[in-house]
Amino acid sequence: MSKTVLITGATAGFGKASAIKFANHGWNLIITGRRAERLEELAQSLTGKINVHIAELDVRDESAVKHMVDNLPDDFKTVSVLVNNAGLALGTDPSYAANLEDWKTMIDTNVTGLTLVTHALLPILMNNHPATIVNLSSVAANWAYPGSHVYGASKAFVQQFSRNLRCDLVGKGVRVTSLEPGLCESEFSLVRFGGDQEKYDALYGGANALQPEDIADIIYWVATQPAHININSLEVMPQTQAWDNFKIVRES
Ligand code: NDP
Ligand code: 8X3
């Protein structure tokens, strides 16, 4: 019987690439996101290969999340992999110049949205073990950098939530992974830079950044390890990215 994966934020980047990766391996898909036309296009492109259920969804909307999970068609109720991918960063200004609405949106999406989806789907995953939750955290969870403030903190939440979930789910057939990528080329930075294409090009120019397909390969690998293996956390950077010296501001 075909397996089923639910992916949040499947309209772009890692989520879309993951949908294609799982579909290429015969998995049925539940694809979600706010831009329904993109979900339709993705489903159309996979027609004939596998079964796709589309759910237009804002992960911040508690009743919509519950409605989506409670109303999964029978054929899709055997979902055994959740890719908690929907998320975003807004802005790169220092905290004292940041927009409070941006902070709220990041917390509502990356923290609250991810927990709403997890809470709603956990009973189903526990019924369909071996199951896997792959949570998209970030290198920003592990390493501080200027302008990361709430984004990095939201991803640190995702990492620790993943570890804490492991404690509850150990022995219950549900694995949990915190995936922590570094620089990856996707719409993510266009969203973060408020649509500024020049800034986007400057960031990725010559950087040979990770690609969404690289992350999709890793997500698929994590989810298809033998059932006795749990990848707790996995940090990945492009070869061209590394840490740098701490900044020291000298008093004159
Ligand atoms: P993209 O911007 O390419 O895609 C983000 C996806 O999240 C879109 O499909 C978007 O769909 C969805 N999304 C955003 N807000 C919501 C919401 N409120 N409700 C539902 N869906 C939402 O980003 P990436 O693919 O690059 O990033 C995916 C995840 O990986 C994010 O959590 C990000 O923080 C994380 N990450 C990204 C890195 C990078 O360098 N790109 C590195 C490390 C982690 P729609 O707008 O249609 O709703
Ligand atoms: C995205 C990676 O380095 O822009 O999570 O914070 S980074």
GROMACS .gro file of C-alpha atoms and ligand atoms in nm, residues 138-140 145 151 188 192, ligand 2:
model
   14
  138SER     CA    1   1.768   2.626   1.098
  139VAL     CA    2   2.134   2.695   1.166
  140ALA     CA    3   1.984   3.011   1.317
  145TYR     CA    4   2.394   3.646   1.408
  151TYR     CA    5   1.369   3.431   1.359
  188PHE     CA    6   1.271   3.246   0.159
  192ARG     CA    7   1.278   3.810   0.415
  2548X3     C1    8   1.763   3.033   0.725
  2548X3     C2    9   1.911   3.026   0.731
  2548X3     O1   10   2.120   3.156   0.788
  2548X3     O2   11   1.936   3.278   0.686
  2548X3     O3   12   1.706   2.966   0.831
  2548X3     O4   13   1.923   3.209   0.916
  2548X3     S1   14   1.975   3.174   0.784
   0.00000   0.00000   0.00000
